[in-house]
Amino acid sequence: GAGVSQSPSNKVTEKGKDVELRCDPISGHTALYWYRQSLGQGLEFLIYFQGNSAPDKSGLPSDRFSAERTGGSVSTLTIQRTQQEDSAVYLCASSQGLVMNNEQFFGPGTRLTVL
Amino acid sequence: AQSVSQHNHHVILSEAASLELGCNYSYGGTVNLFWYVQYPGQHLQLLLKYFSGDPLVKGIKGFEAEFIKSKFSFNLRKPSVQWSDTAEYFCAASPARQLTFGSGTQLTVLP
């Protein structure tokens, strides 16, 4: 089937605005992850969802960041009152189970630019 | 702090040269290790992974990596690179439920 999809592919916003980034995982994958890739840096873990368990939000950089996963499938990452340092590529990944035992499949990412 | 280190930020090789990219991790317990590759304009994709067993792991496109527990290393190797191997390579570890990535190594292969 289709891979992980993300929308929009690019988002330009003004400082202080809210943005929503969407991720559609591979059908049947129970685990969903959000990462951030800033220029010249590796991927930084943000949050993950596993089935119906409470999400692990330990990687979220501030309370301006939040995410939800509806119906165990689609996820939305919301950034409120965006700042210039939020500019990055936001990647979503999914796996059949926890990454400890399963491969993560990555989406193409959303490139966020905060002016 | 637990981390994954990739010491080579940019490597430039000629075609047919041998490749070795370094990766070190700082976790003391059981850890799963991965190498991902991101070709220009494409998604991150898995090259190879180590969970247990034979410490020499073979992946796609002729890549291999060796897990050396005593050195906390998981270096990526390829005996003869091609121009199409030009990409960014990320080492990652999962001692917990999410992946921790290194900062990446940009490999440029000159034709």
mmCIF file with all atom_site columns, C-alpha atoms in Angstrom, chain B:
data_model
loop_
_atom_site.group_PDB
_atom_site.id
_atom_site.type_symbol
_atom_site.label_atom_id
_atom_site.label_alt_id
_atom_site.label_comp_id
_atom_site.label_asym_id
_atom_site.label_entity_id
_atom_site.label_seq_id
_atom_site.pdbx_PDB_ins_code
_atom_site.Cartn_x
_atom_site.Cartn_y
_atom_site.Cartn_z
_atom_site.occupancy
_atom_site.B_iso_or_equiv
_atom_site.pdbx_formal_charge
_atom_site.auth_seq_id
_atom_site.auth_comp_id
_atom_site.auth_asym_id
_atom_site.auth_atom_id
_atom_site.pdbx_PDB_model_num
ATOM 1   C CA . ALA B 1 1   ? 23.196 12.281  28.278  1.00 0.00 ? 1   ALA B CA 1
ATOM 2   C CA . GLN B 1 2   ? 22.444 9.402   25.975  1.00 0.00 ? 2   GLN B CA 1
ATOM 3   C CA . SER B 1 3   ? 23.501 10.231  22.446  1.00 0.00 ? 3   SER B CA 1
ATOM 4   C CA . VAL B 1 4   ? 24.581 9.048   19.038  1.00 0.00 ? 4   VAL B CA 1
ATOM 5   C CA . SER B 1 5   ? 27.684 10.607  17.499  1.00 0.00 ? 5   SER B CA 1
ATOM 6   C CA . GLN B 1 6   ? 28.716 10.763  13.888  1.00 0.00 ? 6   GLN B CA 1
ATOM 7   C CA . HIS B 1 7   ? 32.113 12.362  13.644  1.00 0.00 ? 7   HIS B CA 1
ATOM 8   C CA . ASN B 1 8   ? 32.304 12.784  9.889   1.00 0.00 ? 8   ASN B CA 1
ATOM 9   C CA . HIS B 1 9   ? 30.072 15.640  8.784   1.00 0.00 ? 9   HIS B CA 1
ATOM 10  C CA . HIS B 1 10  ? 31.010 15.586  5.125   1.00 0.00 ? 10  HIS B CA 1
ATOM 11  C CA . VAL B 1 11  ? 32.909 12.888  3.259   1.00 0.00 ? 11  VAL B CA 1
ATOM 12  C CA . ILE B 1 12  ? 34.008 13.222  -0.355  1.00 0.00 ? 12  ILE B CA 1
ATOM 13  C CA . LEU B 1 13  ? 35.155 10.137  -2.253  1.00 0.00 ? 13  LEU B CA 1
ATOM 14  C CA . SER B 1 14  ? 35.830 9.140   -5.808  1.00 0.00 ? 14  SER B CA 1
ATOM 15  C CA . GLU B 1 15  ? 33.909 6.281   -7.363  1.00 0.00 ? 15  GLU B CA 1
ATOM 16  C CA . ALA B 1 16  ? 35.257 2.836   -6.448  1.00 0.00 ? 16  ALA B CA 1
ATOM 17  C CA . ALA B 1 17  ? 36.822 4.115   -3.230  1.00 0.00 ? 17  ALA B CA 1
ATOM 18  C CA . SER B 1 18  ? 36.030 2.298   -0.001  1.00 0.00 ? 18  SER B CA 1
ATOM 19  C CA . LEU B 1 19  ? 33.754 3.900   2.551   1.00 0.00 ? 19  LEU B CA 1
ATOM 20  C CA . GLU B 1 20  ? 33.629 3.794   6.306   1.00 0.00 ? 20  GLU B CA 1
ATOM 21  C CA . LEU B 1 21  ? 31.391 6.137   8.279   1.00 0.00 ? 21  LEU B CA 1
ATOM 22  C CA . GLY B 1 22  ? 31.795 6.236   12.009  1.00 0.00 ? 22  GLY B CA 1
ATOM 23  C CA . CYS B 1 23  ? 28.983 5.980   14.543  1.00 0.00 ? 23  CYS B CA 1
ATOM 24  C CA . ASN B 1 24  ? 29.291 5.807   18.313  1.00 0.00 ? 24  ASN B CA 1
ATOM 25  C CA . TYR B 1 25  ? 26.549 5.618   20.881  1.00 0.00 ? 25  TYR B CA 1
ATOM 26  C CA . SER B 1 26  ? 26.603 6.231   24.583  1.00 0.00 ? 26  SER B CA 1
ATOM 27  C CA . TYR B 1 27  ? 24.029 3.749   25.918  1.00 0.00 ? 27  TYR B CA 1
ATOM 28  C CA . GLY B 1 28  ? 25.287 1.111   28.288  1.00 0.00 ? 28  GLY B CA 1
ATOM 29  C CA . GLY B 1 29  ? 22.530 -1.463  28.018  1.00 0.00 ? 29  GLY B CA 1
ATOM 30  C CA . THR B 1 30  ? 20.806 -3.300  25.231  1.00 0.00 ? 30  THR B CA 1
ATOM 31  C CA . VAL B 1 31  ? 20.324 -1.125  22.199  1.00 0.00 ? 31  VAL B CA 1
ATOM 32  C CA . ASN B 1 32  ? 19.095 -1.595  18.667  1.00 0.00 ? 32  ASN B CA 1
ATOM 33  C CA . LEU B 1 33  ? 21.110 0.183   15.990  1.00 0.00 ? 33  LEU B CA 1
ATOM 34  C CA . PHE B 1 34  ? 20.185 1.475   12.558  1.00 0.00 ? 34  PHE B CA 1
ATOM 35  C CA . TRP B 1 35  ? 21.599 3.243   9.554   1.00 0.00 ? 35  TRP B CA 1
ATOM 36  C CA . TYR B 1 36  ? 19.242 5.340   7.466   1.00 0.00 ? 36  TYR B CA 1
ATOM 37  C CA . VAL B 1 37  ? 19.955 7.056   4.171   1.00 0.00 ? 37  VAL B CA 1
ATOM 38  C CA . GLN B 1 38  ? 18.355 10.090  2.604   1.00 0.00 ? 38  GLN B CA 1
ATOM 39  C CA . TYR B 1 39  ? 18.994 10.478  -1.111  1.00 0.00 ? 39  TYR B CA 1
ATOM 40  C CA . PRO B 1 40  ? 18.524 13.966  -2.547  1.00 0.00 ? 40  PRO B CA 1
ATOM 41  C CA . GLY B 1 41  ? 14.836 14.808  -2.664  1.00 0.00 ? 41  GLY B CA 1
ATOM 42  C CA . GLN B 1 42  ? 13.758 11.476  -1.207  1.00 0.00 ? 42  GLN B CA 1
ATOM 43  C CA . HIS B 1 43  ? 12.457 10.083  2.069   1.00 0.00 ? 43  HIS B CA 1
ATOM 44  C CA . LEU B 1 44  ? 14.623 8.639   4.769   1.00 0.00 ? 44  LEU B CA 1
ATOM 45  C CA . GLN B 1 45  ? 14.928 4.920   4.198   1.00 0.00 ? 45  GLN B CA 1
ATOM 46  C CA . LEU B 1 46  ? 16.441 2.086   6.173   1.00 0.00 ? 46  LEU B CA 1
ATOM 47  C CA . LEU B 1 47  ? 19.820 0.777   5.028   1.00 0.00 ? 47  LEU B CA 1
ATOM 48  C CA . LEU B 1 48  ? 20.333 -1.845  7.710   1.00 0.00 ? 48  LEU B CA 1
ATOM 49  C CA . LYS B 1 49  ? 19.630 -2.647  11.331  1.00 0.00 ? 49  LYS B CA 1
ATOM 50  C CA . TYR B 1 50  ? 21.134 -4.592  14.201  1.00 0.00 ? 50  TYR B CA 1
ATOM 51  C CA . PHE B 1 51  ? 18.989 -6.116  16.907  1.00 0.00 ? 51  PHE B CA 1
ATOM 52  C CA . SER B 1 52  ? 21.024 -9.125  18.060  1.00 0.00 ? 52  SER B CA 1
ATOM 53  C CA . GLY B 1 53  ? 23.084 -12.036 16.760  1.00 0.00 ? 53  GLY B CA 1
ATOM 54  C CA . ASP B 1 54  ? 25.824 -11.701 14.166  1.00 0.00 ? 54  ASP B CA 1
ATOM 55  C CA . PRO B 1 55  ? 27.490 -8.333  14.752  1.00 0.00 ? 55  PRO B CA 1
ATOM 56  C CA . LEU B 1 56  ? 28.231 -7.972  11.049  1.00 0.00 ? 56  LEU B CA 1
ATOM 57  C CA . VAL B 1 57  ? 25.036 -6.823  9.421   1.00 0.00 ? 57  VAL B CA 1
ATOM 58  C CA . LYS B 1 58  ? 24.437 -6.634  5.709   1.00 0.00 ? 58  LYS B CA 1
ATOM 59  C CA . GLY B 1 59  ? 21.994 -4.174  4.233   1.00 0.00 ? 59  GLY B CA 1
ATOM 60  C CA . ILE B 1 60  ? 20.771 -2.992  0.903   1.00 0.00 ? 60  ILE B CA 1
ATOM 61  C CA . LYS B 1 61  ? 22.934 -1.745  -1.966  1.00 0.00 ? 61  LYS B CA 1
ATOM 62  C CA . GLY B 1 62  ? 26.084 -3.492  -0.747  1.00 0.00 ? 62  GLY B CA 1
ATOM 63  C CA . PHE B 1 63  ? 26.309 -1.691  2.586   1.00 0.00 ? 63  PHE B CA 1
ATOM 64  C CA . GLU B 1 64  ? 27.283 -3.416  5.791   1.00 0.00 ? 64  GLU B CA 1
ATOM 65  C CA . ALA B 1 65  ? 27.891 -2.381  9.377   1.00 0.00 ? 65  ALA B CA 1
ATOM 66  C CA . GLU B 1 66  ? 29.722 -3.948  12.278  1.00 0.00 ? 66  GLU B CA 1
ATOM 67  C CA . PHE B 1 67  ? 28.524 -3.719  15.859  1.00 0.00 ? 67  PHE B CA 1
ATOM 68  C CA . ILE B 1 68  ? 31.459 -3.602  18.265  1.00 0.00 ? 68  ILE B CA 1
ATOM 69  C CA . LYS B 1 69  ? 30.040 -3.586  21.760  1.00 0.00 ? 69  LYS B CA 1
ATOM 70  C CA . SER B 1 70  ? 33.349 -2.878  23.495  1.00 0.00 ? 70  SER B CA 1
ATOM 71  C CA . LYS B 1 71  ? 33.792 0.261   21.421  1.00 0.00 ? 71  LYS B CA 1
ATOM 72  C CA . PHE B 1 72  ? 30.142 1.324   21.448  1.00 0.00 ? 72  PHE B CA 1
ATOM 73  C CA . SER B 1 73  ? 30.423 1.597   17.691  1.00 0.00 ? 73  SER B CA 1
ATOM 74  C CA . PHE B 1 74  ? 28.339 0.703   14.675  1.00 0.00 ? 74  PHE B CA 1
ATOM 75  C CA . ASN B 1 75  ? 30.347 1.839   11.667  1.00 0.00 ? 75  ASN B CA 1
ATOM 76  C CA . LEU B 1 76  ? 28.928 1.714   8.170   1.00 0.00 ? 76  LEU B CA 1
ATOM 77  C CA . ARG B 1 77  ? 31.061 0.318   5.345   1.00 0.00 ? 77  ARG B CA 1
ATOM 78  C CA . LYS B 1 78  ? 30.959 -0.244  1.624   1.00 0.00 ? 78  LYS B CA 1
ATOM 79  C CA . PRO B 1 79  ? 33.931 -1.636  -0.294  1.00 0.00 ? 79  PRO B CA 1
ATOM 80  C CA . SER B 1 80  ? 33.344 0.339   -3.489  1.00 0.00 ? 80  SER B CA 1
ATOM 81  C CA . VAL B 1 81  ? 31.096 3.397   -3.650  1.00 0.00 ? 81  VAL B CA 1
ATOM 82  C CA . GLN B 1 82  ? 29.165 4.596   -6.657  1.00 0.00 ? 82  GLN B CA 1
ATOM 83  C CA . TRP B 1 83  ? 28.072 8.053   -7.702  1.00 0.00 ? 83  TRP B CA 1
ATOM 84  C CA . SER B 1 84  ? 24.499 7.019   -6.821  1.00 0.00 ? 84  SER B CA 1
ATOM 85  C CA . ASP B 1 85  ? 25.542 6.597   -3.183  1.00 0.00 ? 85  ASP B CA 1
ATOM 86  C CA . THR B 1 86  ? 25.687 10.374  -2.836  1.00 0.00 ? 86  THR B CA 1
ATOM 87  C CA . ALA B 1 87  ? 23.309 11.040  0.039   1.00 0.00 ? 87  ALA B CA 1
ATOM 88  C CA . GLU B 1 88  ? 23.094 11.877  3.703   1.00 0.00 ? 88  GLU B CA 1
ATOM 89  C CA . TYR B 1 89  ? 23.567 8.975   6.104   1.00 0.00 ? 89  TYR B CA 1
ATOM 90  C CA . PHE B 1 90  ? 22.163 8.853   9.606   1.00 0.00 ? 90  PHE B CA 1
ATOM 91  C CA . CYS B 1 91  ? 23.062 6.478   12.381  1.00 0.00 ? 91  CYS B CA 1
ATOM 92  C CA . ALA B 1 92  ? 20.358 5.882   14.993  1.00 0.00 ? 92  ALA B CA 1
ATOM 93  C CA . ALA B 1 93  ? 19.859 3.939   18.198  1.00 0.00 ? 93  ALA B CA 1
ATOM 94  C CA . SER B 1 94  ? 16.785 2.861   20.074  1.00 0.00 ? 94  SER B CA 1
ATOM 95  C CA . PRO B 1 95  ? 17.437 2.005   23.687  1.00 0.00 ? 95  PRO B CA 1
ATOM 96  C CA . ALA B 1 96  ? 13.948 3.280   24.366  1.00 0.00 ? 96  ALA B CA 1
ATOM 97  C CA . ARG B 1 97  ? 10.755 3.593   22.393  1.00 0.00 ? 97  ARG B CA 1
ATOM 98  C CA . GLN B 1 98  ? 11.975 6.228   19.968  1.00 0.00 ? 98  GLN B CA 1
ATOM 99  C CA . LEU B 1 99  ? 14.996 6.580   17.744  1.00 0.00 ? 99  LEU B CA 1
ATOM 100 C CA . THR B 1 100 ? 17.868 8.841   18.701  1.00 0.00 ? 100 THR B CA 1
ATOM 101 C CA . PHE B 1 101 ? 19.711 10.011  15.603  1.00 0.00 ? 101 PHE B CA 1
ATOM 102 C CA . GLY B 1 102 ? 23.202 11.222  14.989  1.00 0.00 ? 102 GLY B CA 1
ATOM 103 C CA . SER B 1 103 ? 23.704 14.525  13.203  1.00 0.00 ? 103 SER B CA 1
ATOM 104 C CA . GLY B 1 104 ? 24.259 12.851  9.864   1.00 0.00 ? 104 GLY B CA 1
ATOM 105 C CA . THR B 1 105 ? 27.118 12.504  7.385   1.00 0.00 ? 105 THR B CA 1
ATOM 106 C CA . GLN B 1 106 ? 26.845 13.956  3.916   1.00 0.00 ? 106 GLN B CA 1
ATOM 107 C CA . LEU B 1 107 ? 28.573 11.644  1.436   1.00 0.00 ? 107 LEU B CA 1
ATOM 108 C CA . THR B 1 108 ? 29.516 13.051  -1.947  1.00 0.00 ? 108 THR B CA 1
ATOM 109 C CA . VAL B 1 109 ? 30.833 10.594  -4.518  1.00 0.00 ? 109 VAL B CA 1
ATOM 110 C CA . LEU B 1 110 ? 32.637 12.157  -7.455  1.00 0.00 ? 110 LEU B CA 1
ATOM 111 C CA . PRO B 1 111 ? 32.214 10.441  -10.826 1.00 0.00 ? 111 PRO B CA 1
#
